[in-house]
Coordinates of C-alpha atoms and ligand atoms in Angstrom, one line a residue:
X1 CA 0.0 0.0 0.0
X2 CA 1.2 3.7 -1.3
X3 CA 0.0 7.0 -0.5
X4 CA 1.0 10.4 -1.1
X5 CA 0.0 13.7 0.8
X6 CA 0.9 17.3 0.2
X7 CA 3.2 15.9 -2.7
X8 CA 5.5 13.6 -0.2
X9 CA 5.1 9.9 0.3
X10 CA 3.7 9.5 3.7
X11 CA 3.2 5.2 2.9
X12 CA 5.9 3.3 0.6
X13 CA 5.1 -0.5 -0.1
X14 CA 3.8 -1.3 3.5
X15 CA 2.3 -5.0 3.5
X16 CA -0.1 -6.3 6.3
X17 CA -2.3 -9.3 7.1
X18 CA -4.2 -9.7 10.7
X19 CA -5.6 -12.7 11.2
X20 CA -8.6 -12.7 13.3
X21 CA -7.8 -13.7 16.5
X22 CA -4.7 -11.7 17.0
X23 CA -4.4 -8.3 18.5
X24 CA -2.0 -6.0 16.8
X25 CA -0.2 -2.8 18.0
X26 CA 1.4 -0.2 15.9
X27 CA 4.0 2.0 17.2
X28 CA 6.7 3.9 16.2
X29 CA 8.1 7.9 16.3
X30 CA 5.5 10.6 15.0
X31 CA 5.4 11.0 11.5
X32 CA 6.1 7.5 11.1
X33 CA 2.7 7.1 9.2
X34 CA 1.3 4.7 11.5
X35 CA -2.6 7.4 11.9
X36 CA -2.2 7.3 7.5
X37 CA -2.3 3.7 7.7
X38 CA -5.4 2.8 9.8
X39 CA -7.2 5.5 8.1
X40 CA -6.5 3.2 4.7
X41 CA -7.3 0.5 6.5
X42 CA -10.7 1.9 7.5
X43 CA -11.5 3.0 4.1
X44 CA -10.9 6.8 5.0
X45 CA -8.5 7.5 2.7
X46 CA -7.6 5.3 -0.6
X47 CA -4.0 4.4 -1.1
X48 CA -2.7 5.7 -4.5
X49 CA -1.6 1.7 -4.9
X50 CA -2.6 -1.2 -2.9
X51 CA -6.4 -2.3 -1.8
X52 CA -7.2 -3.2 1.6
X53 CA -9.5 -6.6 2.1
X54 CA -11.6 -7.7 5.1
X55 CA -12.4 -10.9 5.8
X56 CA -11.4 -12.1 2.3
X57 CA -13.5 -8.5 0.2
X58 CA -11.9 -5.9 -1.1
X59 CA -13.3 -2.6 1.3
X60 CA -13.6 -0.5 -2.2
X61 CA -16.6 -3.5 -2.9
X62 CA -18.2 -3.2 0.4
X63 CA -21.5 -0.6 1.0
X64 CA -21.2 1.7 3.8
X65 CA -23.0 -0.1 6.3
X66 CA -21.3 -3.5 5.4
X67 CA -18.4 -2.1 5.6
X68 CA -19.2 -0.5 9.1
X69 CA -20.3 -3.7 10.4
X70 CA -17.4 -5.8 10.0
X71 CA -14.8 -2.4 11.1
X72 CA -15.3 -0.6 13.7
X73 CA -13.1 2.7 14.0
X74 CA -12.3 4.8 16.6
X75 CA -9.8 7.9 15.2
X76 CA -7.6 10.5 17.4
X77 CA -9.5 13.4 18.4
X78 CA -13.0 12.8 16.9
X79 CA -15.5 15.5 16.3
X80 CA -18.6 14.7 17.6
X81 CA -21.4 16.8 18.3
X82 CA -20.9 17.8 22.4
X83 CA -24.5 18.0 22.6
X84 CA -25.3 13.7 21.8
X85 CA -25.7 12.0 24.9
X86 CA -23.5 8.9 25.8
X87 CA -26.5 6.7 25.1
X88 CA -26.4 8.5 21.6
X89 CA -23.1 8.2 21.1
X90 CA -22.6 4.2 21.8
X91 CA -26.6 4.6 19.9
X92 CA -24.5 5.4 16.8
X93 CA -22.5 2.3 16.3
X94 CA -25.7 0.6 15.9
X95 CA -26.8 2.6 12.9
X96 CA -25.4 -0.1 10.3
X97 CA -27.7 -2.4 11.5
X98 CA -30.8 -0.4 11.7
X99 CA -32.6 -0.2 8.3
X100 CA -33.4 3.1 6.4
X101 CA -35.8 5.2 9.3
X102 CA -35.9 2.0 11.5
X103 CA -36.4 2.4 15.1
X104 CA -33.8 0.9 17.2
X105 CA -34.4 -2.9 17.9
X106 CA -33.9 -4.8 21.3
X107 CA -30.8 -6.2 20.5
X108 CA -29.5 -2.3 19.1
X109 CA -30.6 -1.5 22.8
X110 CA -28.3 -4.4 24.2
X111 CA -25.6 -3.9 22.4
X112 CA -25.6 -0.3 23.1
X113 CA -25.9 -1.1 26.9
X114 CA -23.5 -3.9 27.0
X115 CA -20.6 -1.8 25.4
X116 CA -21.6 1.2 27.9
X117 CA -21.5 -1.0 30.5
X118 CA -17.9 -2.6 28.9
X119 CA -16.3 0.6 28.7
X120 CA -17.5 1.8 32.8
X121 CA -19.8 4.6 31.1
X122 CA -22.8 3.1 31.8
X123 CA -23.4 5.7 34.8
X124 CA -23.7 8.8 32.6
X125 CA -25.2 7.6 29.6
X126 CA -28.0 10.4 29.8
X127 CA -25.0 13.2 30.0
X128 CA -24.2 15.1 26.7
X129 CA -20.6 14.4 25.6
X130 CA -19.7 18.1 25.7
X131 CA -19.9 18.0 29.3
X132 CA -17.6 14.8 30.1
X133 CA -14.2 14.8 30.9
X134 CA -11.5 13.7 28.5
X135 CA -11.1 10.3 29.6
X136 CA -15.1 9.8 30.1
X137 CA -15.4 11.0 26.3
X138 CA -13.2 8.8 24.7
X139 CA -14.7 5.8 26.6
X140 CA -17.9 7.0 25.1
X141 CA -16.1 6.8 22.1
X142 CA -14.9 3.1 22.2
X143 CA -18.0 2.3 23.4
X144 CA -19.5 3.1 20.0
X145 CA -17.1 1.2 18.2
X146 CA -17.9 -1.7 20.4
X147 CA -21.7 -1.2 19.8
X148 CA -20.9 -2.2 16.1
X149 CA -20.3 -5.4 17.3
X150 CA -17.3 -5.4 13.9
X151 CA -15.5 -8.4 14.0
X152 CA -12.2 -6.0 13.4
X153 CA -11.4 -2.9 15.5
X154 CA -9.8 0.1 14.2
X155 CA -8.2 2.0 17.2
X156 CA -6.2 5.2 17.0
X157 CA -4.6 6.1 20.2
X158 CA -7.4 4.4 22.1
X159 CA -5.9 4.7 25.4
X160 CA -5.4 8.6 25.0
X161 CA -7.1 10.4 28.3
X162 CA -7.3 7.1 29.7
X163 CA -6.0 6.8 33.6
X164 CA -3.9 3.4 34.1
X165 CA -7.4 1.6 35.5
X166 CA -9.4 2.1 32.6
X167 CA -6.0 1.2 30.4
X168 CA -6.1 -2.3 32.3
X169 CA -9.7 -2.6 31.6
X170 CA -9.4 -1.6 28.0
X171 CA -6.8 -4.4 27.4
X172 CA -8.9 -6.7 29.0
X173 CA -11.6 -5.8 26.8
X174 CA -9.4 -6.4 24.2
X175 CA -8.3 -9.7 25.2
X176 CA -11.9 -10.6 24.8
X177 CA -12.4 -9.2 21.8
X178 CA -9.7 -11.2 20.3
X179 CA -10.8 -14.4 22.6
X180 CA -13.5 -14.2 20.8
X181 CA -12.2 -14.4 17.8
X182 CA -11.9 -10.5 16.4
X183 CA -8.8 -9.0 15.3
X184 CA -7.5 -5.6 16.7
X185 CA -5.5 -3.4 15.4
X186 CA -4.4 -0.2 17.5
X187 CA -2.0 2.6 17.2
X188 CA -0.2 3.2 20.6
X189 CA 2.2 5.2 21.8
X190 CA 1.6 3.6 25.8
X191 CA 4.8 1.3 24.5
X192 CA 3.9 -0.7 28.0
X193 CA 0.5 -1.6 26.9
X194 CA 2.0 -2.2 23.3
X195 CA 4.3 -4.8 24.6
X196 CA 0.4 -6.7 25.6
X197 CA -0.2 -6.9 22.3
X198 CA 0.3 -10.3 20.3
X199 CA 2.3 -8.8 17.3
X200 CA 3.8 -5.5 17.4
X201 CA 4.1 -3.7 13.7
X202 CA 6.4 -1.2 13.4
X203 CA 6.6 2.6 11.2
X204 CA 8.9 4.3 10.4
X205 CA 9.4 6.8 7.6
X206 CA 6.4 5.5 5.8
X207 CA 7.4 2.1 5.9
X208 CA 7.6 -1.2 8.0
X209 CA 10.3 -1.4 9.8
X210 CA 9.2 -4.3 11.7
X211 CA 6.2 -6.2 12.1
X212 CA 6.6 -9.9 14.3
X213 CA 5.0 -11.5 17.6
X214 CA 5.8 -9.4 21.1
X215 CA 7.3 -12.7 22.4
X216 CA 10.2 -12.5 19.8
X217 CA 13.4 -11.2 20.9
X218 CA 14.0 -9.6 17.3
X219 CA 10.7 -7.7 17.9
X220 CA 11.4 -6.0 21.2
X221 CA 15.3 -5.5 20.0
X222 CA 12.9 -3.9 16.9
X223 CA 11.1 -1.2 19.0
X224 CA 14.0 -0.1 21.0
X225 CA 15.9 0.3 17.1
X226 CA 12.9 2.4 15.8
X227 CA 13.0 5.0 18.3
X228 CA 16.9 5.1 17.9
X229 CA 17.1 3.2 21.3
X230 CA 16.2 5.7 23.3
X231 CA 14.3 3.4 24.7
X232 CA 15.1 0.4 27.8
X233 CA 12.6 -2.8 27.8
X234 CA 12.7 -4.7 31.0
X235 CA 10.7 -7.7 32.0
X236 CA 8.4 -7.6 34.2
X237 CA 7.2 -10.4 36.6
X238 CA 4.5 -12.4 34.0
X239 CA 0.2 -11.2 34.0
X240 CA -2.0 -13.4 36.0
X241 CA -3.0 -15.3 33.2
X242 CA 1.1 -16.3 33.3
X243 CA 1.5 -14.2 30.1
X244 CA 5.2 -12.4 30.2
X245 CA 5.3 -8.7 30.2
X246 CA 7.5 -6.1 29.7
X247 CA 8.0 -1.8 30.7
X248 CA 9.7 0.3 28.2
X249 CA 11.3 3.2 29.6
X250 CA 12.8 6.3 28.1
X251 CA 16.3 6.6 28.5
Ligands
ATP301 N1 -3.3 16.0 5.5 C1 -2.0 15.9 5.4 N2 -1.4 16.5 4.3 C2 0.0 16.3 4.2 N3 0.7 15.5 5.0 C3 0.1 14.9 6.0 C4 -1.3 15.1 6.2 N4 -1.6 14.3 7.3 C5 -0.4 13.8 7.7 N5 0.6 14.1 6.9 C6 2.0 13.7 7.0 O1 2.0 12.3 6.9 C7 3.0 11.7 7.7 C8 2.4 10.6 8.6 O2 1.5 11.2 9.4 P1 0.7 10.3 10.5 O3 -0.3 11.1 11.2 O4 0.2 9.1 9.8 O5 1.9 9.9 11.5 P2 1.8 9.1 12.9 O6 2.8 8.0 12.8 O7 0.4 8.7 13.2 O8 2.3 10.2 13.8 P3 2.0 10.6 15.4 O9 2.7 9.5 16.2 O10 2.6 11.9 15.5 O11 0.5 10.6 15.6 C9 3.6 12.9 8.6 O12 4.8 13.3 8.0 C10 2.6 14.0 8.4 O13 3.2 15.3 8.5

């Protein structure tokens, strides 16, 4: 996949399968193209050479809503109307599912509720978005992209806003999503929470620089080489699930 913005290449020949099933984290130094990328993936902007396919069809064949319903997207610094309440909000994820003027259905309703509920915003779903906090907001925000109910989630900076709790609980949401047997894909900068993910793919310049499982020494020697190693990994003591972890620290 190719793209080209303001006259420079901003994507060069970058390559990418996710099965379902696996969670995937992007990283890498600004600029690095990583935001360019999921917004081809997501069909918000076409590559000047490549295609992106979901489960097995090419997006460009999709229609909107079938498109929406198999991925979800949650982008940096969304605009959405401060006056929607939260119920709204999450309400909108269900609006590839609902017919043309349809009212919403029970299981709209359920979905809606079970992702508020998911995400801890359950408690002010009657409060307009303009009035939340940061954090609160952009838990409104996942919890539409949950609502979908997409087998394939679309995350930029998810965890942006987020304090460490509701970081645990969103990787434990993830977890279950890819349990489950959906595929995420998210742009992080928390490298910490990165190193949770099952593959880690790498930007830099436009390009991969690396793209492998966490658990691979060559991946973790991988991020500390793409931010010039300016950055330490340490172990950690292994997750209760005995999964190993890691903490990357500036140095
Ligand atoms: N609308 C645009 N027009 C021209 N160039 C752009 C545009 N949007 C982004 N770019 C450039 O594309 C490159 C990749 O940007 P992108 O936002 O994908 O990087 P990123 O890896 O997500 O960075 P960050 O970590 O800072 O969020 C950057 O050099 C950026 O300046």
């Amino acid at each position: 996949m190719t793209l080209r913005r303001g006259g420079q290449s901003v994507l060069c020949g970058v390559r990418l399968s996710v099965p379902l099933g696996r969670w995937l984290a992007v990283a890498g130094p600004n600029g690095a193209g990583k935001s360019t990328l999921l917004q081809c993936l997501a069909g918000l902007l076409l590559p000047h050479e490549g295609q992106t396919r979901v489960l097995g069809q090419p997006l460009a064949a999709l229609t909107g809503p079938q498109r929406a319903r198999r991925v979800a997207w949650l982008g940096q610094a969304e605009a959405v109307s401060g006056e929607l309440t939260a119920w709204d909000v999450a309400m909108l994820g269900r609006l590839p599912h609902q017919g043309w003027l349809a009212t919403p259905s029970a299981a709209d309703r359920e979905a809606a509720e079970s992702a508020l509920r998911d995400t801890g915003a359950w408690a002010w779903r009657g409060r307009p978005l303009g009035q939340l906090s940061g954090g609160e907001r952009q838990r409104v925000l996942l919890a539409r992209a949950l609502a979908t109910q997409a087998p394939v989630l679309l995350l930029d900076e998810p965890l942006a806003n987020l304090d460490p709790p509701h970081q645990a609980d969103w990787m434990a949401l993830m977890r279950r999503h890819v349990a489950a047997g959906g595929a995420v894909i998210s742009v992080l900068h928390e490298l910490g929470m990165a190193l949770q993910a099952d593959d880690l793919l790498l930007m830099r310049a436009g390009g991969v620089f690396h793209c492998g499982p966490v658990q691979e020494d060559a991946t973790r020697r991988a991020l500390q080489a793409v931010f010039d190693d300016r950055i330490a990994i340490h172990p950690l003591p292994p997750a209760a699930d005995g999964r190993p972890q890691w903490a990357a620290i500036a140095v």
